[in-house]
Tab-separated table of C-alpha atoms and ligand atoms in Angstrom:
chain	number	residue	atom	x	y	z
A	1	UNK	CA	40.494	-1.847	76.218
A	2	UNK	CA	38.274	-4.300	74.901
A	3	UNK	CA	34.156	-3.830	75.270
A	4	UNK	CA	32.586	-6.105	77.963
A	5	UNK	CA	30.808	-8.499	76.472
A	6	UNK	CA	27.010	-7.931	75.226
A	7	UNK	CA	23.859	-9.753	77.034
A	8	UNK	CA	22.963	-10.701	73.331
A	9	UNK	CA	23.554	-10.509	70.247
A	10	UNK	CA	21.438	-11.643	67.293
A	11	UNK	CA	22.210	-12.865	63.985
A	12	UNK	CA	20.249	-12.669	61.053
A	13	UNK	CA	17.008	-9.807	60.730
A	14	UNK	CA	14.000	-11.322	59.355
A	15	UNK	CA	10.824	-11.991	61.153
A	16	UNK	CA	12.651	-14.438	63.992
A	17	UNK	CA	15.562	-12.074	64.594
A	18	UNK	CA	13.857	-8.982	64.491
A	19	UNK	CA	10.891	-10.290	66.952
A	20	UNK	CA	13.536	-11.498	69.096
A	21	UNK	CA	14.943	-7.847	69.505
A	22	UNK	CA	12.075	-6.409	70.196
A	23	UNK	CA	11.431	-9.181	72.912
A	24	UNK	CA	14.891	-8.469	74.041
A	25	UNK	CA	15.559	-4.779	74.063
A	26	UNK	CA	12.012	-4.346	76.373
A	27	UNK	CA	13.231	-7.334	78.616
A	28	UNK	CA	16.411	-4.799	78.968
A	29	UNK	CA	19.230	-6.737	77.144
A	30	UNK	CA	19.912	-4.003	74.902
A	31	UNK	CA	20.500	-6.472	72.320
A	32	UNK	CA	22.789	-5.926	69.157
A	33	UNK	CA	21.543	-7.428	66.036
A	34	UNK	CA	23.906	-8.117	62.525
A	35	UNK	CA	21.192	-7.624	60.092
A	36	UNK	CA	23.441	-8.620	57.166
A	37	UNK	CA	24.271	-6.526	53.982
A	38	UNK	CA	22.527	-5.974	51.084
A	39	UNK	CA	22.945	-8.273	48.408
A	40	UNK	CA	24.951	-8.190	45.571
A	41	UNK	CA	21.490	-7.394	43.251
A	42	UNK	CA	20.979	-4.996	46.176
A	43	UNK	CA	18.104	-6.385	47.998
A	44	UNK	CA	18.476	-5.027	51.489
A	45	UNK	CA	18.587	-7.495	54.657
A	46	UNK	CA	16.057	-8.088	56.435
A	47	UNK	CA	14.885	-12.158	55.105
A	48	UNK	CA	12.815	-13.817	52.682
A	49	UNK	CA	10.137	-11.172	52.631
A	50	UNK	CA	12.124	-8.077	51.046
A	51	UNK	CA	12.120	-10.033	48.118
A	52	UNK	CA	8.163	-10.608	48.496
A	53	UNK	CA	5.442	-8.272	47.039
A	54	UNK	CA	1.924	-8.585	48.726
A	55	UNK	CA	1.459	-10.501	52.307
A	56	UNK	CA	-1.747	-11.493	53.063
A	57	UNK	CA	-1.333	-14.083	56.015
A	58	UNK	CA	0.298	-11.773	58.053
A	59	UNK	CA	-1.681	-11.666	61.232
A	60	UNK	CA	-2.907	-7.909	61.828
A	61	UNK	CA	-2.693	-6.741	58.274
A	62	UNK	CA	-6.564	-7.081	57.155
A	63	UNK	CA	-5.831	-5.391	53.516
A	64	UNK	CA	-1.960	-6.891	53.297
A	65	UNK	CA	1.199	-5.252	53.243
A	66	UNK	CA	4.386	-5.348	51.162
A	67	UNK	CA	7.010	-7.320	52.277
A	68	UNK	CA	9.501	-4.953	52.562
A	69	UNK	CA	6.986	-2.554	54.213
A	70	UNK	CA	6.228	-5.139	57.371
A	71	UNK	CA	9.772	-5.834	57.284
A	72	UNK	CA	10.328	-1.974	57.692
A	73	UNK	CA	7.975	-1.724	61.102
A	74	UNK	CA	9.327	-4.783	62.769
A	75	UNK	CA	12.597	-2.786	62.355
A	76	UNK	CA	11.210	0.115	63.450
A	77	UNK	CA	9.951	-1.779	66.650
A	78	UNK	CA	12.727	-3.160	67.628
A	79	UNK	CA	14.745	0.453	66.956
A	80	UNK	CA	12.015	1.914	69.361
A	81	UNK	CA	13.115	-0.439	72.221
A	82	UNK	CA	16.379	0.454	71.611
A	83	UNK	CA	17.932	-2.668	69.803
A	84	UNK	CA	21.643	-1.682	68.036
A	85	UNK	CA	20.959	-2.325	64.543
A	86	UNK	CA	23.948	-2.874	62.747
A	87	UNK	CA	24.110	-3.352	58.901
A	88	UNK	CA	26.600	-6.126	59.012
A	89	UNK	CA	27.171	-9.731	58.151
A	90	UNK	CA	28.847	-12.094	60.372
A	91	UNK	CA	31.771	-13.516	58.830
A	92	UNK	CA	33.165	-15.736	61.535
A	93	UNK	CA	31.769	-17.169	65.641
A	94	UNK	CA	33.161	-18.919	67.893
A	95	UNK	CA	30.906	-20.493	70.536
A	96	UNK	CA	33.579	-22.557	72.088
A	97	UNK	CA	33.769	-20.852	75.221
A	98	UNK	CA	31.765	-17.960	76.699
A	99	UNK	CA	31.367	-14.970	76.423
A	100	UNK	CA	30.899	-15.928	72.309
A	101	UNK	CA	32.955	-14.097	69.779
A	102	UNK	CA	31.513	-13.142	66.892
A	103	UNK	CA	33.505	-11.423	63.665
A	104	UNK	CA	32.745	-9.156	60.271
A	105	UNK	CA	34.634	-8.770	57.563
A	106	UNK	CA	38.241	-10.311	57.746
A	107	UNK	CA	38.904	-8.440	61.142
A	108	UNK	CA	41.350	-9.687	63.514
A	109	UNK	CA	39.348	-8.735	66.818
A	110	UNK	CA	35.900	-10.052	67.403
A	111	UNK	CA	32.767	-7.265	66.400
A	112	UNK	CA	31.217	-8.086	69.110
A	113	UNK	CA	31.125	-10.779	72.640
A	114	UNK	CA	28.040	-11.806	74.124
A	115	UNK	CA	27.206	-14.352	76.751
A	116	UNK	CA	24.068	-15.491	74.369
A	117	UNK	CA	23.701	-15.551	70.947
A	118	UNK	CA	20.172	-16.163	68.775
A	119	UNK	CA	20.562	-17.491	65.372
A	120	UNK	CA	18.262	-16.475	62.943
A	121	UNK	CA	19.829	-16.483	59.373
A	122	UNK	CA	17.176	-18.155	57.649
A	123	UNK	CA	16.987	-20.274	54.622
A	124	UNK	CA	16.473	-19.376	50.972
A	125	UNK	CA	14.195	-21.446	48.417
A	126	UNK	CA	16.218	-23.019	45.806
A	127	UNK	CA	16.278	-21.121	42.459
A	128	UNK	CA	16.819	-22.206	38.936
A	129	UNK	CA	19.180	-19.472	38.538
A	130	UNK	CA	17.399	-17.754	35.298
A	131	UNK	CA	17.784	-13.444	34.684
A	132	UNK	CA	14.051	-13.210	35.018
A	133	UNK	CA	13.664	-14.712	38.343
A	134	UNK	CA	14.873	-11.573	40.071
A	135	UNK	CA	12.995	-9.550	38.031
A	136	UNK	CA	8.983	-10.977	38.113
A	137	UNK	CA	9.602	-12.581	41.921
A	138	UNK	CA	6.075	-11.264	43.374
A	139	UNK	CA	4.891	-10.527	40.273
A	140	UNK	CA	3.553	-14.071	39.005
A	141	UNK	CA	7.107	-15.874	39.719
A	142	UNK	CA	6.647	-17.300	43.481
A	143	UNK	CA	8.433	-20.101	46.116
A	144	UNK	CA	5.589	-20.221	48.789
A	145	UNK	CA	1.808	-21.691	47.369
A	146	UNK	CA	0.753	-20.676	50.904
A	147	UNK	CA	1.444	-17.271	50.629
A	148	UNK	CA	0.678	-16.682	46.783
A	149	UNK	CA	-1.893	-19.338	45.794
A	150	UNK	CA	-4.799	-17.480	46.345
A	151	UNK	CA	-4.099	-14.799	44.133
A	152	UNK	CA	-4.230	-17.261	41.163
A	153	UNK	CA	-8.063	-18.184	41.529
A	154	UNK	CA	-9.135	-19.789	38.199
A	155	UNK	CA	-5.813	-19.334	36.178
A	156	UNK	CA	-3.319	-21.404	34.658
A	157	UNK	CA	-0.109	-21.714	36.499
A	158	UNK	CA	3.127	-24.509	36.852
A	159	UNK	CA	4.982	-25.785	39.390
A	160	UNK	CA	9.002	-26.406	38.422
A	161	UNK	CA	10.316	-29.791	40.792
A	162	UNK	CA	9.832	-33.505	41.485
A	163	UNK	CA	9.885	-33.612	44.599
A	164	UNK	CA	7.241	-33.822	48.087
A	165	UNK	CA	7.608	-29.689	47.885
A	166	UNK	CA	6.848	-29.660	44.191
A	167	UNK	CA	3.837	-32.297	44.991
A	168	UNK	CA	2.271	-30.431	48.316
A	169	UNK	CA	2.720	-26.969	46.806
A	170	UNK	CA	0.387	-27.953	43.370
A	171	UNK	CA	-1.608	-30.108	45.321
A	172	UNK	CA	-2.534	-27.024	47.353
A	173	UNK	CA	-2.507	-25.075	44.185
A	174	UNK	CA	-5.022	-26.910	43.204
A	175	UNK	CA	-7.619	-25.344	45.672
A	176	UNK	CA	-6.989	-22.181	43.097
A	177	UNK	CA	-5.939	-22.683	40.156
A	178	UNK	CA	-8.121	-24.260	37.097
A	179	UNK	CA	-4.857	-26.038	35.976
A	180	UNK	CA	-1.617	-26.602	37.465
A	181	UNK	CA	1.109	-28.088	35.606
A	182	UNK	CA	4.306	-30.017	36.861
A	183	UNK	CA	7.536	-29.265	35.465
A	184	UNK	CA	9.483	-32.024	36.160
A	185	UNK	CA	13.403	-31.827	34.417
A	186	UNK	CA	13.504	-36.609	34.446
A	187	UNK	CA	10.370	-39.002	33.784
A	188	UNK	CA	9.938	-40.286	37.403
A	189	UNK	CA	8.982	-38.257	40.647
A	190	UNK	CA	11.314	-37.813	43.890
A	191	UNK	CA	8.486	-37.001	45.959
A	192	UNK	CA	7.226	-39.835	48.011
A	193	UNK	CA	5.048	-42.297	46.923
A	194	UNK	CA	1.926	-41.438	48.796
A	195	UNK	CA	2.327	-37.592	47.844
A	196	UNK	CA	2.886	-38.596	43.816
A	197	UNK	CA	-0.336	-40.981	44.333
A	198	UNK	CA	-2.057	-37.717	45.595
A	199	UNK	CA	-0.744	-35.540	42.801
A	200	UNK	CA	-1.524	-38.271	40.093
A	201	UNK	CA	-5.330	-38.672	41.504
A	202	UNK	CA	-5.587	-34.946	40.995
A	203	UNK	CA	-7.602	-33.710	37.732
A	204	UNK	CA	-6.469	-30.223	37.926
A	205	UNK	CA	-2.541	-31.793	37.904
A	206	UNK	CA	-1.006	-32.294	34.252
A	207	UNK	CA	2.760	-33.433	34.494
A	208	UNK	CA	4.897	-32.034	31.583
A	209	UNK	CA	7.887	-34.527	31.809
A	210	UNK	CA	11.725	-33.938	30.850
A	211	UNK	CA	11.417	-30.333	30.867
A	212	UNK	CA	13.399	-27.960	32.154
A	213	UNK	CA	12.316	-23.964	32.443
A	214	UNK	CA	14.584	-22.308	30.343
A	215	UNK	CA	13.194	-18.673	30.706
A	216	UNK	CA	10.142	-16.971	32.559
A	217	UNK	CA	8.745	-14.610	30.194
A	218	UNK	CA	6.944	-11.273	31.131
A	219	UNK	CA	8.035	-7.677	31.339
A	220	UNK	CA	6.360	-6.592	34.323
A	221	UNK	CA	4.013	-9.402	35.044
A	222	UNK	CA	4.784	-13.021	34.349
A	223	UNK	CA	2.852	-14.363	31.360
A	224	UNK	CA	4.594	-17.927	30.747
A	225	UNK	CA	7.303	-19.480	30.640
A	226	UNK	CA	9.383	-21.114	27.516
A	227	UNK	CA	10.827	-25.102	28.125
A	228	UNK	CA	12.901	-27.326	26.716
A	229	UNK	CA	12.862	-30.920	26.388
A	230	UNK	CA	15.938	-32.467	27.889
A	231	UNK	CA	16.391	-35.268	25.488
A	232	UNK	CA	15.602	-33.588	21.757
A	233	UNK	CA	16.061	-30.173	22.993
A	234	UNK	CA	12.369	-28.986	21.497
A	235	UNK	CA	10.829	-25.645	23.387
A	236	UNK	CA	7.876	-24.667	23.355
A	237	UNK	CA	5.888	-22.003	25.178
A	238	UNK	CA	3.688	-21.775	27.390
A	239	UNK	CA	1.233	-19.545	28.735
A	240	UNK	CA	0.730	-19.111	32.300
A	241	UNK	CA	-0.551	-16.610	35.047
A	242	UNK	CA	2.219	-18.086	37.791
A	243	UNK	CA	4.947	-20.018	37.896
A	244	UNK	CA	5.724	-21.712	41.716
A	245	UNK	CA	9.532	-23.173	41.747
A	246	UNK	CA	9.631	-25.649	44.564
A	247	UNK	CA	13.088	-27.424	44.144
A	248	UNK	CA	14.394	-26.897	47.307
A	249	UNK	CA	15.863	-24.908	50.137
A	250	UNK	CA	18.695	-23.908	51.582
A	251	UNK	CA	19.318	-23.192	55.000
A	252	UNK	CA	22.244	-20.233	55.278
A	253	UNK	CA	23.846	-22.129	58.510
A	254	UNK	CA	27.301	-22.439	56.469
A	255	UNK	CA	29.037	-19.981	59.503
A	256	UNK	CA	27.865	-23.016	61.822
A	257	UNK	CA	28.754	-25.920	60.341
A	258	UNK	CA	31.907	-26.229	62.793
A	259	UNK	CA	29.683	-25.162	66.003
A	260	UNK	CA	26.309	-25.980	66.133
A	261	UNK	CA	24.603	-29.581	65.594
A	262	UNK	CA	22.737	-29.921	62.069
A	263	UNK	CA	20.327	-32.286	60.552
A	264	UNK	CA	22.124	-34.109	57.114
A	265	UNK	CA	20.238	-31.203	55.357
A	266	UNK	CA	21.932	-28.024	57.129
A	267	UNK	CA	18.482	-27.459	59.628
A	268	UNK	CA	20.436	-26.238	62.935
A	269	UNK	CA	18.790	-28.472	65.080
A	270	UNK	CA	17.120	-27.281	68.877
A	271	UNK	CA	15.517	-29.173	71.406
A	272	UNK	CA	11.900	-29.925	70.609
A	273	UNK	CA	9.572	-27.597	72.320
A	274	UNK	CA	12.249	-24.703	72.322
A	275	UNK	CA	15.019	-22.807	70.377
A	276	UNK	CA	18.623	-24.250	72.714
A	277	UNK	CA	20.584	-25.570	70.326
A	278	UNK	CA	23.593	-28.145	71.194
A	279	UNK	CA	25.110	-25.304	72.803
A	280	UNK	CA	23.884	-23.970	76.312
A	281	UNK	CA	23.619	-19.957	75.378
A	282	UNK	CA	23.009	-21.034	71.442
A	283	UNK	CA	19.723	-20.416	70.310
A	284	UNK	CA	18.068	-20.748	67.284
A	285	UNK	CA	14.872	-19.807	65.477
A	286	UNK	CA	13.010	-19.069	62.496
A	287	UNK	CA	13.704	-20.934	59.180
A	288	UNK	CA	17.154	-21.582	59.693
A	289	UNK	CA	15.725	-24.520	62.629
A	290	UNK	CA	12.678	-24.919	60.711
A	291	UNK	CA	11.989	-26.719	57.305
A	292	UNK	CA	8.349	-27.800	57.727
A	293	UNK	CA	6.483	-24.372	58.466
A	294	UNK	CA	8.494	-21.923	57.098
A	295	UNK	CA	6.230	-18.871	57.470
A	296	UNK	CA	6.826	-15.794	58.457
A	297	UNK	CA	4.407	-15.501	61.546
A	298	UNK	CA	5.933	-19.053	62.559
A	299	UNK	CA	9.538	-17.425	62.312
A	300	UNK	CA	8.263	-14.172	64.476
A	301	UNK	CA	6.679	-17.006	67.029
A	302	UNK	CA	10.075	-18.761	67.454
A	303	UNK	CA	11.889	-15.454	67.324
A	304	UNK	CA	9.670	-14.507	70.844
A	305	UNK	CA	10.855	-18.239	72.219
A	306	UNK	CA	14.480	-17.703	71.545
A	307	UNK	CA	14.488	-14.265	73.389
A	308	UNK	CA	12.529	-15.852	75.972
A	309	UNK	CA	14.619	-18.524	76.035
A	310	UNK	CA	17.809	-16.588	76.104
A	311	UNK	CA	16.427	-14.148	78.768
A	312	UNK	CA	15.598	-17.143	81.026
A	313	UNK	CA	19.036	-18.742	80.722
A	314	UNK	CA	20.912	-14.941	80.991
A	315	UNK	CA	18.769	-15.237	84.759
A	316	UNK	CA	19.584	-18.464	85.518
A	317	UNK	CA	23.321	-18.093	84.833
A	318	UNK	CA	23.133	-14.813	86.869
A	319	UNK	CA	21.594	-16.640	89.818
A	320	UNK	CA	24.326	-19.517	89.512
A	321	UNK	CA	27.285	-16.824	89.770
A	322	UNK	CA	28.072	-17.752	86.431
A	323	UNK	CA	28.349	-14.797	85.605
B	1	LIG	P1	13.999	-32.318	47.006
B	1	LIG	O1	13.464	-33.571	47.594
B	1	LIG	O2	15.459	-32.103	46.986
B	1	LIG	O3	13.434	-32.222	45.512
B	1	LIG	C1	13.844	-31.214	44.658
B	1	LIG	C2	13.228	-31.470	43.293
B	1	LIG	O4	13.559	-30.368	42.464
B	1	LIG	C3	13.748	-32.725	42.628
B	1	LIG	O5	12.716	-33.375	41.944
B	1	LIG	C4	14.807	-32.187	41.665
B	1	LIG	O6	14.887	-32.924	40.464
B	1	LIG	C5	14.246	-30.833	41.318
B	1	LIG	N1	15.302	-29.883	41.003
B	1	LIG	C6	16.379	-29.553	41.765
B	1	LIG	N2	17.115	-28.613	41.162
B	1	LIG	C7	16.495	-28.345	39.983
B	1	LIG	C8	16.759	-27.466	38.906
B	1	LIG	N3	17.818	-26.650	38.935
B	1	LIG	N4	15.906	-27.447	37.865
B	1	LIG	C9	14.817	-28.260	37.845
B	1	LIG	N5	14.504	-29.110	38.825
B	1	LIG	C10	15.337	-29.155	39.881
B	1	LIG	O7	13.417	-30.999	47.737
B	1	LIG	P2	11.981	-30.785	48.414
B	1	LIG	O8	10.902	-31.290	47.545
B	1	LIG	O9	11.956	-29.345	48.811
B	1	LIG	O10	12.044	-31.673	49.710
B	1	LIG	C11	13.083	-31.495	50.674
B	1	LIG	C12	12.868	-32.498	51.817
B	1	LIG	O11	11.701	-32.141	52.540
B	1	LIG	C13	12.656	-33.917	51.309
B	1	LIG	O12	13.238	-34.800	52.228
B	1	LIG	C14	11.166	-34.066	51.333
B	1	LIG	O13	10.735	-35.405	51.486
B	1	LIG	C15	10.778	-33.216	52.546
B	1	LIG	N6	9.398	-32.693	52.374
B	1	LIG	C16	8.358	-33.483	52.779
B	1	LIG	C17	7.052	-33.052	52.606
B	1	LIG	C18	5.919	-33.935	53.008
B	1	LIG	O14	6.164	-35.068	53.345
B	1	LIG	N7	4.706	-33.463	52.977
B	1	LIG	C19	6.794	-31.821	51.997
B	1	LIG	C20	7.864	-31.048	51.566
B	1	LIG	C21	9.173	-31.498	51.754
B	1	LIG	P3	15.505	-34.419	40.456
B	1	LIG	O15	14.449	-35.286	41.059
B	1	LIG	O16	15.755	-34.682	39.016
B	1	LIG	O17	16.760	-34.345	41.276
């Protein structure tokens, strides 16, 4: 006999998903969540911050916590109201009819039904793919100048990228850092013209053109980072306290791509002023609907919306004998 379906089920466990459990197990939808699986370096699920060392814009956290370690109590939370944690990734949906069918692994039957489903897979900064990257991440190597500019006051750091993210994130460096220096792989700027007039009007903005990063060097802490000149091939070294790459993102909506409506770059898109997505009993939040904030408390604020949002709708279907 097949299960009935679930009230909800969320997928993804960061901030978003994990807030939205906790907002749905104590609003009594005994919510499953498919946290994902541990990576193949072995970083356990749980989002962008398990890979993060000290968070100090966490509301509620005066001193800062690890990444991992806030990650660890919003799991805890949303254990304590009873959410069904499951250390799975989702493999396969299909939100063409309700209840939605969701899949892991290569198995034939669905893991799990639900009349509503939260998306909340995230997105993942662009890296440049180098063995130390994993290694000195939160330890001098960063992707978010929000988070980690402040602990470079008065040192020397780079930013790797061309583009409006390389510009805002040294621009905003800037407010730190004595020096910050652009690592930019061609001779001209993708980054809009009005942000490259701001970054070229800065004096604490050098611009090391035709470069490419060809190893972050450090054992424990990062301490600089050897280039390479694209067109003679000349490296050089150079010293640094912190090393920001801002080349780009990546939103993990691949499992979507035949069900819910994107922007051209992968965002899922929802309604403005909520988390419904193209699909009534589809909702989405955190980074993987959001490429302009992208920070954690925004993620756990749009994680409360969606379960809101999905409680709401569970109601109103109920009250239509929809269900
Ligand atoms: P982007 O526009 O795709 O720029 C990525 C930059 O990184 C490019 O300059 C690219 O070099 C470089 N890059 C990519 N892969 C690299 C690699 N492996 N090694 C070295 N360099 C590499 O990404 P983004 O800056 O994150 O912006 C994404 C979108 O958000 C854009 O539409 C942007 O306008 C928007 N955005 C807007 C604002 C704002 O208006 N304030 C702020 C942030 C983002 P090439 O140029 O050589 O390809």
């Amino acid at each position: 006999m097949t299960s009935p379906p679930l009230e909800v089920v969320i997928v993804g466990s960061g901030p978003a998903g994990l807030t939205a459990a906790i907002y749905c197990a104590r609003a009594n939808l005994e919510p499953l969540v498919f946290e994902g699986e541990p990576s193949s370096t072995g970083d356990q699920p749980g989002g962008q911050l398990m890979i993060t060392t000290d968070v100090e814009n966490y509301p509620g956290f005066p001193e800062g916590i690890l990444g991992p370690d806030l990650m660890a109590a919003f799991r805890a939370q949303a254990a304590r109201f009873g959410a069904d944690l499951r250390t799975e990734k989702v493999s396969r949906v299909d939100f063409s009819r309700r209840p939605f069918r969701l899949w892991v692994g290569d198995g034939e039957a669905p893991a799990a039904t639900a009349q509503a489903v939260i998306v909340s897979t995230g997105a993942q900064s662009l890296m440049l793919g180098l063995e130390a990257e994993e290694r000195l991440m939160g330890r001098g190597l960063s992707t978010c100048a929000t988070c980690d500019g402040f602990f470079f006051s008065g040192r020397e750091i780079a930013v790797v990228g061309g583009g409006d993210s390389a510009m805002e994130e040294a621009l905003f460096l800037t407010k730190f850092a004595t020096k910050v220096t652009v690592i930019h792989r061609r001779d001209q700027l993708r980054a809009s013209k009005i942000m490259q007039d701001r970054a070229f009007a800065s004096d604490r903005i050098d611009f090391l053109w035709n470069h490419t990063v060809v190893d972050i060097l450090g054992s424990d802490v990062l301490e600089g980072v050897r280039v390479r000149h694209t067109g003679n091939g000349a490296e050089q070294t150079l010293p640094l306290a912190g090393l920001f790459i801002a080349i780009g993102h990546r939103p993990n909506t691949d499992l979507f791509k035949d069900s819910l409506a994107m922007h051209p770059n992968g965002y899922l898109i929802t309604e403005p002023g909520s988390t419904r997505t193209n699909i009534p009993g589809v909702f989405a939040c955190g980074d993987v609907q959001d490429d302009v904030y992208r920070q954690a408390v925004t993620a756990a604020g749009s994680g409360c919306m969606a379960a809101i949002d999905a409680e709401r709708w569970l109601e109103a279907q109920h009250d239509a004998g929809h269900r």
